[in-house]
XYZ file of C-alpha atoms in Angstrom:
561
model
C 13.912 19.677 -15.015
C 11.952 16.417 -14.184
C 11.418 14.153 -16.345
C 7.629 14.182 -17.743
C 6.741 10.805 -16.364
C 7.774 12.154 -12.727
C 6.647 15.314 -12.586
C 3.681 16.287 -10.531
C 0.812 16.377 -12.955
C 2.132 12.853 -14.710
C 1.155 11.873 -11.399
C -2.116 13.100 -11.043
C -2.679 12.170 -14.702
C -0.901 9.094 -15.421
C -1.438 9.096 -19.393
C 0.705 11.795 -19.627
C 3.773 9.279 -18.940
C 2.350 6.849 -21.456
C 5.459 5.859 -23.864
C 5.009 7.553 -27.430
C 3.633 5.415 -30.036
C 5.603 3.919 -32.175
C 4.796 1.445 -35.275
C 6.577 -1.355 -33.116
C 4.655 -0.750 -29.858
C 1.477 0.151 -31.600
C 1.530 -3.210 -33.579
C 1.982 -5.171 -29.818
C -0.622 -2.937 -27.919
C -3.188 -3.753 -30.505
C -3.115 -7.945 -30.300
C -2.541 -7.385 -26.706
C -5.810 -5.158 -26.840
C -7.701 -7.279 -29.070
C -6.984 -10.477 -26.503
C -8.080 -8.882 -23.377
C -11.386 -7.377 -25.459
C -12.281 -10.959 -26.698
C -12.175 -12.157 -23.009
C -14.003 -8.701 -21.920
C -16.839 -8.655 -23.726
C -18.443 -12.397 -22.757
C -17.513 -12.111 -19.184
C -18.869 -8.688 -18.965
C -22.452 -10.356 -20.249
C -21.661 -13.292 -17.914
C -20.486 -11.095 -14.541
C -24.068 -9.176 -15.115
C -26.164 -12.094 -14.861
C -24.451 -12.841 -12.015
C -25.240 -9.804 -10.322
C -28.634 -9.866 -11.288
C -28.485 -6.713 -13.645
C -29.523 -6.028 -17.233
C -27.088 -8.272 -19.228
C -26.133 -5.215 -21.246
C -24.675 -2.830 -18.544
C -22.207 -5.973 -18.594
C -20.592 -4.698 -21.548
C -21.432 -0.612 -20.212
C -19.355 -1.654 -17.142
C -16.547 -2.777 -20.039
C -16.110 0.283 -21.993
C -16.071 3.466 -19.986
C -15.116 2.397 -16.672
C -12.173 0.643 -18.389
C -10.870 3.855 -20.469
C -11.531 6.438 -16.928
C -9.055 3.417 -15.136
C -6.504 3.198 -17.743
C -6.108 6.963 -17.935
C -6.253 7.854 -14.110
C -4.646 4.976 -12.301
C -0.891 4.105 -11.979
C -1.114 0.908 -12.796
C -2.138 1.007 -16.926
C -2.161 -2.832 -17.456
C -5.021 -3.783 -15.344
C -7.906 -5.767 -16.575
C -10.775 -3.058 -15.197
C -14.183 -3.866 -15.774
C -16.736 -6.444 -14.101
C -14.958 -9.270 -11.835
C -16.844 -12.342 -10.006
C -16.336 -11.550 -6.456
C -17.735 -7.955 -7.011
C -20.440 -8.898 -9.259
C -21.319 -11.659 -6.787
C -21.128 -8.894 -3.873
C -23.855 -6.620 -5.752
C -25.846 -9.754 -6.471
C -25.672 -11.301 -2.720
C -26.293 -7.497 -1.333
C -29.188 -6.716 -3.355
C -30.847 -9.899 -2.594
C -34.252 -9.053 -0.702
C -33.987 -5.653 -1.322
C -35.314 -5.647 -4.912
C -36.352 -7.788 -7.943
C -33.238 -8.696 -9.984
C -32.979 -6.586 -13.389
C -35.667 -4.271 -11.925
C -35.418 -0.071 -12.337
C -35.204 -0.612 -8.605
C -32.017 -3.322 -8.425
C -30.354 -1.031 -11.142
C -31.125 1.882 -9.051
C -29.644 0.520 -5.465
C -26.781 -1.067 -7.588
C -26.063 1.942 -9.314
C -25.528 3.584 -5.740
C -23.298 0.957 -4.579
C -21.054 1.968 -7.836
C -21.553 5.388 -6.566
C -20.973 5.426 -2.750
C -18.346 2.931 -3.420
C -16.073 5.073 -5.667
C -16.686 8.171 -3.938
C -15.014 6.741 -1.115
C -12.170 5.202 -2.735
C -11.509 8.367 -4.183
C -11.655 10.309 -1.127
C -9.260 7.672 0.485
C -6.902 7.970 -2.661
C -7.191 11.808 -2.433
C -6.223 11.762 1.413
C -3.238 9.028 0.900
C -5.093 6.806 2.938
C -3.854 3.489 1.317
C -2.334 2.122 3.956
C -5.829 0.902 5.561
C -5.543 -1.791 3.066
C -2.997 -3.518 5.138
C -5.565 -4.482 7.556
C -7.114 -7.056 5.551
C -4.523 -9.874 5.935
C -3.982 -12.612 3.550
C -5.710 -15.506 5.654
C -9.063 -13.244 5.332
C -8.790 -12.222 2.161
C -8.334 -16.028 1.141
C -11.340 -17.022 3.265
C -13.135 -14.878 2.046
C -12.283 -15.519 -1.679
C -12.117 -19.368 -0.902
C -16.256 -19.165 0.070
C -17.134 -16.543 -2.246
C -15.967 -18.799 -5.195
C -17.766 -21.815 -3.664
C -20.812 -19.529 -3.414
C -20.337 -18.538 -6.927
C -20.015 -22.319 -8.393
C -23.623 -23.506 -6.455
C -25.241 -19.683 -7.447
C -24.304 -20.938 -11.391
C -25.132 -24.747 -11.012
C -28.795 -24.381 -12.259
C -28.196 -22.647 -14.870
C -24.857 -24.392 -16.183
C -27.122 -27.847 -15.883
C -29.870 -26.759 -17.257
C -32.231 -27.121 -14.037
C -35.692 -25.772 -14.624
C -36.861 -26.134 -10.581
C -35.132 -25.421 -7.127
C -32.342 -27.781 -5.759
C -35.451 -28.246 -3.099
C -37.767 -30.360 -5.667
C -34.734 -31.672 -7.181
C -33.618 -33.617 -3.963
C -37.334 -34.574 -3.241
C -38.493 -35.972 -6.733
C -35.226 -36.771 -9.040
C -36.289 -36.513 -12.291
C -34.434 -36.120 -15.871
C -37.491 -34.244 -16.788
C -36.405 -31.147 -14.482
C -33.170 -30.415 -16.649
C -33.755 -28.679 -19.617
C -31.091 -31.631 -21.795
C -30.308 -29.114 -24.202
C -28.944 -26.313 -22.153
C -27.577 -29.027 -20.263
C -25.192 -29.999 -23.087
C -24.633 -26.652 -23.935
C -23.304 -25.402 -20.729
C -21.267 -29.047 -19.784
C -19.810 -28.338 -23.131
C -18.956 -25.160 -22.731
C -17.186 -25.890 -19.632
C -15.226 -28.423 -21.212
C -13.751 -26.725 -24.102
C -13.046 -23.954 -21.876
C -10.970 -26.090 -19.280
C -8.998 -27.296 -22.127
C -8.070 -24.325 -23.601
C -7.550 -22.731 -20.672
C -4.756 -25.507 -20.200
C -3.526 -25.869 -23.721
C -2.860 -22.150 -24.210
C -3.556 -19.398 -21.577
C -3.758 -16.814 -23.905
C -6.262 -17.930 -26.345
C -9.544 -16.052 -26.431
C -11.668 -18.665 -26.064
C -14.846 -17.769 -24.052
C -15.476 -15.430 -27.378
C -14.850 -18.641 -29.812
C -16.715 -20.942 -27.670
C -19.425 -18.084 -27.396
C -19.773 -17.942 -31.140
C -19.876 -21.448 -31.880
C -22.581 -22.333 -29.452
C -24.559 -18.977 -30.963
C -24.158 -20.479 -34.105
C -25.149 -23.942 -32.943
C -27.884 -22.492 -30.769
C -29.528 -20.475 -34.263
C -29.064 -23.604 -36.483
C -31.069 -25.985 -34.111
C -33.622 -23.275 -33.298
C -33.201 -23.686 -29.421
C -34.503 -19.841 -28.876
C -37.934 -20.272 -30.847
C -37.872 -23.891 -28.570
C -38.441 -21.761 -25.485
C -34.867 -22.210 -24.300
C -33.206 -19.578 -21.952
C -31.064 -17.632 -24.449
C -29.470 -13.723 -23.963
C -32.148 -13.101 -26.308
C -31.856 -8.912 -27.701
C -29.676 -6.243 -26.364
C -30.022 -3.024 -26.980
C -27.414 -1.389 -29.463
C -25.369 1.856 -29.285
C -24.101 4.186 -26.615
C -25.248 3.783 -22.982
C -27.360 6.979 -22.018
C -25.965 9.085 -18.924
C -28.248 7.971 -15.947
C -28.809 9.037 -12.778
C -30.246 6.548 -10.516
C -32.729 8.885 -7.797
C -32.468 9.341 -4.677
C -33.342 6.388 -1.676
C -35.271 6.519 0.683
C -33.153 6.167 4.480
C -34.213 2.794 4.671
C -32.588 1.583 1.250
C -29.643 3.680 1.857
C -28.919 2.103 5.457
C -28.891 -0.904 4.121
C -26.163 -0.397 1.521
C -23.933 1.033 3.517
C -21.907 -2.401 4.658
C -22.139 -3.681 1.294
C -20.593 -0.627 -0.300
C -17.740 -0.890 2.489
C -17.039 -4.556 1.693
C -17.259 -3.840 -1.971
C -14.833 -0.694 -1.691
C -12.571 -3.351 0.041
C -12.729 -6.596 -1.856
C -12.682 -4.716 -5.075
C -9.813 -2.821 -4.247
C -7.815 -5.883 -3.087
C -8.624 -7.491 -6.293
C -7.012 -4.267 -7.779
C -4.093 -4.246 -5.354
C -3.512 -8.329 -6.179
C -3.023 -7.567 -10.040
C -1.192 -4.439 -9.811
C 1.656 -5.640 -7.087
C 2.577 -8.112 -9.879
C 2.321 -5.388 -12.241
C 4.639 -3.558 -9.826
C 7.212 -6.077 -9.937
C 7.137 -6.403 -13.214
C 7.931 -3.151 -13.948
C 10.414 -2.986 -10.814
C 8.511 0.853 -10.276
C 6.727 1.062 -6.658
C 3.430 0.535 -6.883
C 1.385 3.770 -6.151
C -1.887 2.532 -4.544
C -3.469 6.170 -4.005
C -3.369 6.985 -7.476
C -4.880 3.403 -8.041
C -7.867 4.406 -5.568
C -8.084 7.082 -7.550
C -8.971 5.942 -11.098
C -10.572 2.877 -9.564
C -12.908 5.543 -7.860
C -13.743 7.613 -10.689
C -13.990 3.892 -12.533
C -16.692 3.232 -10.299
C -18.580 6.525 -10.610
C -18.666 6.358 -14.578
C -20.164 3.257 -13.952
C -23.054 3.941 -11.896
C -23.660 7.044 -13.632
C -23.579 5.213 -16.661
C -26.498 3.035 -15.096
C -24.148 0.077 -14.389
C -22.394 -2.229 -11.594
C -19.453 -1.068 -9.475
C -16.042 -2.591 -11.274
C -12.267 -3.988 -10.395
C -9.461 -5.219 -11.601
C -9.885 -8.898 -13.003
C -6.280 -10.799 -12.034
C -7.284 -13.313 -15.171
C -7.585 -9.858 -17.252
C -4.956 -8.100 -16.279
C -2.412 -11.286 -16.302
C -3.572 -11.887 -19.545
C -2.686 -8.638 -20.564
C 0.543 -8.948 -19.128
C 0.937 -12.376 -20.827
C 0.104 -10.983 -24.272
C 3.028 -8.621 -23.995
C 1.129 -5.282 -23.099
C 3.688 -2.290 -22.330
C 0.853 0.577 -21.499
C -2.089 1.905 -21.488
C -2.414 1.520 -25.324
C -3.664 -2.129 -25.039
C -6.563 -1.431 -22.806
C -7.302 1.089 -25.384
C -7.583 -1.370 -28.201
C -9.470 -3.405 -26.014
C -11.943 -0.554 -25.317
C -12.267 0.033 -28.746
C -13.435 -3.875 -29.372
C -15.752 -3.189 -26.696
C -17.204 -0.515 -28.232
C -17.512 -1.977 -32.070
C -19.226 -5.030 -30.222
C -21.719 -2.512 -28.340
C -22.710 -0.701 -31.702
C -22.549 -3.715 -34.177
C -22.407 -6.730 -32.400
C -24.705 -7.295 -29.846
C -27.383 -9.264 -32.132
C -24.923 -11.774 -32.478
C -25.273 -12.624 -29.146
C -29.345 -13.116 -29.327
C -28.932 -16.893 -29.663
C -26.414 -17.727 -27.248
C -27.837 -19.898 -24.326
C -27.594 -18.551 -20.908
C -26.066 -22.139 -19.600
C -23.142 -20.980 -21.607
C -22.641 -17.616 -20.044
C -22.724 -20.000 -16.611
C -20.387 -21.796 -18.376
C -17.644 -18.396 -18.396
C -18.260 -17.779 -14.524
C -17.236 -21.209 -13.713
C -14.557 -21.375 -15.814
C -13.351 -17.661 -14.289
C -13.549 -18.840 -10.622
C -12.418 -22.456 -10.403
C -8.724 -20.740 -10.359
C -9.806 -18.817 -6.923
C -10.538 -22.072 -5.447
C -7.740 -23.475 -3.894
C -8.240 -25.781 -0.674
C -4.572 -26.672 0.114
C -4.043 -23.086 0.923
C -5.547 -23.014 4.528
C -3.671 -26.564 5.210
C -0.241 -24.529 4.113
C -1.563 -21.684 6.509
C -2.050 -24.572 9.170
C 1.235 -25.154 9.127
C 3.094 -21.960 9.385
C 0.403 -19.980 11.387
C -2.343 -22.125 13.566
C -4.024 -18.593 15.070
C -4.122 -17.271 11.378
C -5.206 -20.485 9.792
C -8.259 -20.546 12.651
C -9.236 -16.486 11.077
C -8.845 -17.481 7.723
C -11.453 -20.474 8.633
C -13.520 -18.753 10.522
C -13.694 -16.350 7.722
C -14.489 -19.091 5.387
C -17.090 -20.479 7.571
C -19.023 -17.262 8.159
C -18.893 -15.953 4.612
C -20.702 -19.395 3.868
C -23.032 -19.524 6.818
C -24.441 -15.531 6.401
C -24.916 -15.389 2.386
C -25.914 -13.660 1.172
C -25.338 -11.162 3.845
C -21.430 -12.674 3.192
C -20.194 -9.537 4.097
C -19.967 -10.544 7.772
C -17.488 -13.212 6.891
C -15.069 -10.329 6.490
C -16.212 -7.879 9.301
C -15.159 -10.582 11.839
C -12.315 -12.011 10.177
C -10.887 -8.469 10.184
C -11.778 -8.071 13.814
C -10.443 -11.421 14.701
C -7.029 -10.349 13.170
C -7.060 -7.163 15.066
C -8.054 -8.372 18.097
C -4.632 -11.143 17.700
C -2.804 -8.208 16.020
C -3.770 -6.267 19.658
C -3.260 -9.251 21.782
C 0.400 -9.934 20.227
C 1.180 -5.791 20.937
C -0.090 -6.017 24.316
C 1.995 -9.032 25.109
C 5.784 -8.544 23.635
C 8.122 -10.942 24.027
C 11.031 -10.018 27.063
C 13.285 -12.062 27.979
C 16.370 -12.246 30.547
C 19.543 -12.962 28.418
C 22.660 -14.306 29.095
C 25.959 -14.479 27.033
C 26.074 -17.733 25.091
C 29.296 -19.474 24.276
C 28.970 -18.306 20.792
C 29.352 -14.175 21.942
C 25.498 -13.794 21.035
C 23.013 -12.635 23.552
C 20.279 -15.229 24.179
C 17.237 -16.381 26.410
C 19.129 -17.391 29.519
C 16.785 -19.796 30.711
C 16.219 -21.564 27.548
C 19.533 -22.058 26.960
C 20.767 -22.250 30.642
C 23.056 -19.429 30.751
C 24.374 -17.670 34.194
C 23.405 -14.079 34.491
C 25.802 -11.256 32.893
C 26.422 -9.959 36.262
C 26.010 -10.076 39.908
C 22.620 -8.630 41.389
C 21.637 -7.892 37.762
C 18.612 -8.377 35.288
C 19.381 -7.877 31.906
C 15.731 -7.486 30.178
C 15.582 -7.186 26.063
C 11.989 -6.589 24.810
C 11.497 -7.017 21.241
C 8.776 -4.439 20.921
C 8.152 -0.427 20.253
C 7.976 0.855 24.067
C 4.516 2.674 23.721
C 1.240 2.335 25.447
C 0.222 -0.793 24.642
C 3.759 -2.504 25.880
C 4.944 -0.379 28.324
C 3.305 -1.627 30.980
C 4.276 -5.530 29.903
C 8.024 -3.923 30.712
C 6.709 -2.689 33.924
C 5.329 -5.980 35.351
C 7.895 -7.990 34.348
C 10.607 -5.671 36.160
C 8.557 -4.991 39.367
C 7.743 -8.869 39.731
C 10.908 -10.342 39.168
C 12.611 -7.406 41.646
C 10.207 -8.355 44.202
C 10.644 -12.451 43.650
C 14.586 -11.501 44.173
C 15.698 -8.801 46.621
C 19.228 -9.127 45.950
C 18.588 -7.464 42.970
C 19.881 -4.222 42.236
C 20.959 -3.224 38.495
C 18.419 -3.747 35.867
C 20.029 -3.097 32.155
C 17.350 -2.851 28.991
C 19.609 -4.173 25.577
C 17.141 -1.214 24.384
C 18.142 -1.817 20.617
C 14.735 -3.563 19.397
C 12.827 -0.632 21.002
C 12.615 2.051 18.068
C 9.772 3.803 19.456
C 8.556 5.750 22.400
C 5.310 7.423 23.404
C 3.852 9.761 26.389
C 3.335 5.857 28.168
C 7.097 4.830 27.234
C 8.031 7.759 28.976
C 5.976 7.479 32.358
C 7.145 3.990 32.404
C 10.989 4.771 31.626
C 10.582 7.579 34.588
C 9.218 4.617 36.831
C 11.632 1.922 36.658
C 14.497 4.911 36.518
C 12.847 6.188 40.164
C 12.226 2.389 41.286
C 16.299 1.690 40.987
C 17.016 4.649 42.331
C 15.332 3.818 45.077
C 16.495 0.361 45.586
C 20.032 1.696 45.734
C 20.464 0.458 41.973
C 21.384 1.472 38.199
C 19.302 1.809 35.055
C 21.667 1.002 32.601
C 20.844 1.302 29.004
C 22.262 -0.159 25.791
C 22.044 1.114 22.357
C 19.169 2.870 22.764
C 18.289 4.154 19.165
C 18.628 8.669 18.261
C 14.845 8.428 17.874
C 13.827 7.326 21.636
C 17.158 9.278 23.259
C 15.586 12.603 21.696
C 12.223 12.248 23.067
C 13.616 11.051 26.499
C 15.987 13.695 26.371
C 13.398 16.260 25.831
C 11.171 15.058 28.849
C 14.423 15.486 31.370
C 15.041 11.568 31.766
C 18.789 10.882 30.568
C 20.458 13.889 32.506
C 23.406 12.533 34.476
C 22.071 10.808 37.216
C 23.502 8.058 39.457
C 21.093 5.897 38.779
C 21.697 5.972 34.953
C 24.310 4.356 32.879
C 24.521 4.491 29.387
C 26.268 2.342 26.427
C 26.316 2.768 22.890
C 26.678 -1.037 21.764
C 26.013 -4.440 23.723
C 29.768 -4.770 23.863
C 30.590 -1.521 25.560
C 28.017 -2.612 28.340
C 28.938 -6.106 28.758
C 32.424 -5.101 29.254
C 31.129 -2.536 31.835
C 28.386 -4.949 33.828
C 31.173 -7.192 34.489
C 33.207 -5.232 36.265
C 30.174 -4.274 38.765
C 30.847 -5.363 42.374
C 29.513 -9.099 43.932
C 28.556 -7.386 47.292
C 26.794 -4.371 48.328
């Protein structure tokens, strides 16, 4: 009998494999818990703002998108809740579409949360993780490179204290557009943050600093002042809400958004839970992670909030705290939830430069310019995407999502371009018994009359006929040619174009008077030629098992015709 944690419905629903509490485990789920909710909570008020919604549905977005993750994804130590780069997403998508914290913002973001985890859980339900893989690393780093930049100006203003644009700012400088107060606040803010962030990692300090500056905010009376302050949030439960139908128009134009979202959030997932993976040294199951982040996402929107993710700060956090399960996120939903039914009048005084304040402090990790000069170095054609990437992502905002359409079709295109152009070579035996490039290293030919080709590629339809031009051209440039032997080895592939192509260079020697001779050519490809009639004996074919066997043979072939 399987064990619980294996069986089939433990993987459908992962809670059932969570360990059994104990007094021992309980006692390090809760601080773990209570560490991740004091981080949760101000960032989820923060990560709102940013993408223009209700501050409020910040924390909604915290409690039960969190619990449907924890219980219905594989990966139970993720931070799941709002994240920058999504929030940012919603707030750069929505942009022209609708007033910011309008019924009609909520309404299209809402959607997005909607549309988005409907289709990751359709592509979780159909095993269709794998597409992730198309999004390499220089265009996810890009991407995340500008969107942090785009995140640090979007938060300037309001971290400074700027009461104008950046426009009246650069034509009339004046310390009377900066509101000094908020000013201090948010530079403040930052600071302490940066340092504590240093000193110790796992101290909750956006929650402390949070508190303080409250505190400080009340005492000085900066709210009844006319400062920009959270000001009052509505206690208790949030209300299931369904958002209305849009008109074609609206829909149409959420439709890349929620594709880029669906992507970037998952890869934020995918980031945090491969280290989780490794961690745990258990594969990491990304279907069942599309899964709960799906329904994630639909318990958001229909709980009138913002489509969620993983947060890597969260989740290593949590990880860092000493979480072993699920548990943790459980005690930090419950903090979440005392601070939504008790709490959330504390927050009336804090200034909004200090929620700025948070975002800054979240992203500055995600920026990282050294990492396209280390690309530079080991990959010039993927350092180029990964710019290009950057550059575009910066250039459309906040239609950013472009920045990621055409990196992706810039890698595919090179990803094409390298499959439609494999690397063959002629080898020749090198003093040290290995088989190498003959003419970079100068070697003499195996054999008399003979080309000995080795293509380091699958023989299908995008390389085949790369094979075919380089054995037609360099039969043609030398007539005395008449044995051609593939070192088939690399080739672990064939298609219905392998095949055509194998059955043309088999009839081309044959007609030149030659041999075909083949060397370890892999069960997989020998089955599918041998079904299509190719390797019947034939004196035109010769066949080896190992390079050895057919060296030994080639060099007995005769010097004249």
């Amino acid at each position: 009998m399987l064990p619980l944690r294996h069986s089939p419905l433990a993987r459908r629903l992962p809670f059932l494999a969570w360990p059994r509490p104990s007094r021992e485990l309980i006692r390090g789920e809760f601080w773990a818990g209570i560490t991740v909710g004091l981080m949760l909570v101000p960032q989820g008020v923060a990560y709102a703002q940013l993408a223009g919604m209700p501050l409020i549905t910040g924390i909604y977005a915290s409690l039960v998108p969190a619990l449907v993750a924890v219980l219905f994804s594989s990966s139970t130590r993720l931070g799941v809740g709002p994240t920058a780069l999504t929030s940012l997403l919603i707030g750069a998508s929505l942009t022209g579409l609708a007033q910011p914290g309008s019924a009609q913002w909520v309404a299209m973001a809402a959607w997005m949360a909607l549309l988005s985890g409907l289709l990751q859980l359709a592509m979780g339900l159909a095993r269709f993780g794998w597409l992730l893989n198309l999004v390499t690393s220089p265009v996810l780093n890009g991407f995340t490179q500008a969107a942090a930049l785009l995140i640090l100006g979007s938060q300037l203003a309001a971290l400074t204290g700027l009461r104008a644009d950046w426009g009246a700012l650069l034509s009339t400088p004046s310390p009377g557009l900066f509101d000094l107060t908020a000013a201090a606040f948010g530079l403040g803010s930052l600071a302490l943050l940066m340092l504590a962030r240093r000193w110790r990692p796992s101290f909750p300090a956006a929650i402390v600093v949070i508190g303080a500056a409250g505190a400080l905010s009340w005492a000085l009376g900066y709210a009844d002042a006319g400062g920009a302050v959270i000001g009052a949030l509505p206690a208790g439960l949030p209300a299931p809400y369904w958002p209305g139908l849009l008109a074609w128009p609206e829909f149409a134009a959420l439709v890349m958004p929620v594709l880029v979202v669906t992507l970037v959030s998952f890869l934020e997932t995918a980031s945090s839970a491969k280290v989780e993976s490794q961690r745990s040294g258990e594969r990491w199951n990304e279907n069942q992670d599309l899964i709960g982040q799906g329904l994630a996402k639909i318990s958001s929107g229909l709980c009138g909030s913002f489509a969620t993710s993983a947060s890597f700060s969260r989740s290593a956090l949590n990880l860092y705290a000493g979480a072993q399960s699920g548990w943790a996120t459980l005690f930090a939903v419950a903090l979440v939830l005392v601070s939504l039914l008790w709490l959330t009048p504390a927050l009336y005084h804090v200034p909004q430069s200090v929620l700025a304040a948070v975002v800054v402090t979240a992203i500055t990790s995600l920026i990282k310019p050294r990492s396209l000069l280390r690309l530079w170095r080991v990959s010039r054609v993927e350092a180029v995407i990964g710019g290009v990437t950057f550059a575009l992502t910066l250039a459309t905002a906040p239609r950013m999502y472009w920045g990621v359409l055409v990196g992706l079709l810039m890698n595919l295109s090179h990803f094409l371009y390298q499959r439609l152009h494999p690397r063959i070579i002629e080898v020749g035996l090198h003093p040290d018994g290995s088989l190498r490039d003959r003419h970079l290293w100068q070697l003499p030919a195996l054999a008399p009359r003979l080309l000995a080709l080795r293509m380091d590629a699958e023989l299908d339809f995008a390389s085949a006929s790369a094979l075919e031009r380089r054995v037609t051209e360099d039969l043609a440039a030398r007539p005395e040619l008449l044995h051609l032997c593939l070192l088939a080895q690399p080739i672990n592939r064939i298609d219905v174009t392998g095949v055509e192509t194998f059955a043309s260079l088999l009839a081309l020697l044959r007609q030149r008077g030659g041999t075909l001779h083949l060397s370890g050519l892999k069960l997989p490809v020998e089955r599918v030629l041998r079904q299509a009639g190719l390797l019947e004996p034939d004196p035109a074919l010769a066949m080896y098992r190992t390079d050895a066997e057919a060296l030994a043979a080639l060099q007995q072939l005769p010097r004249a015709a």
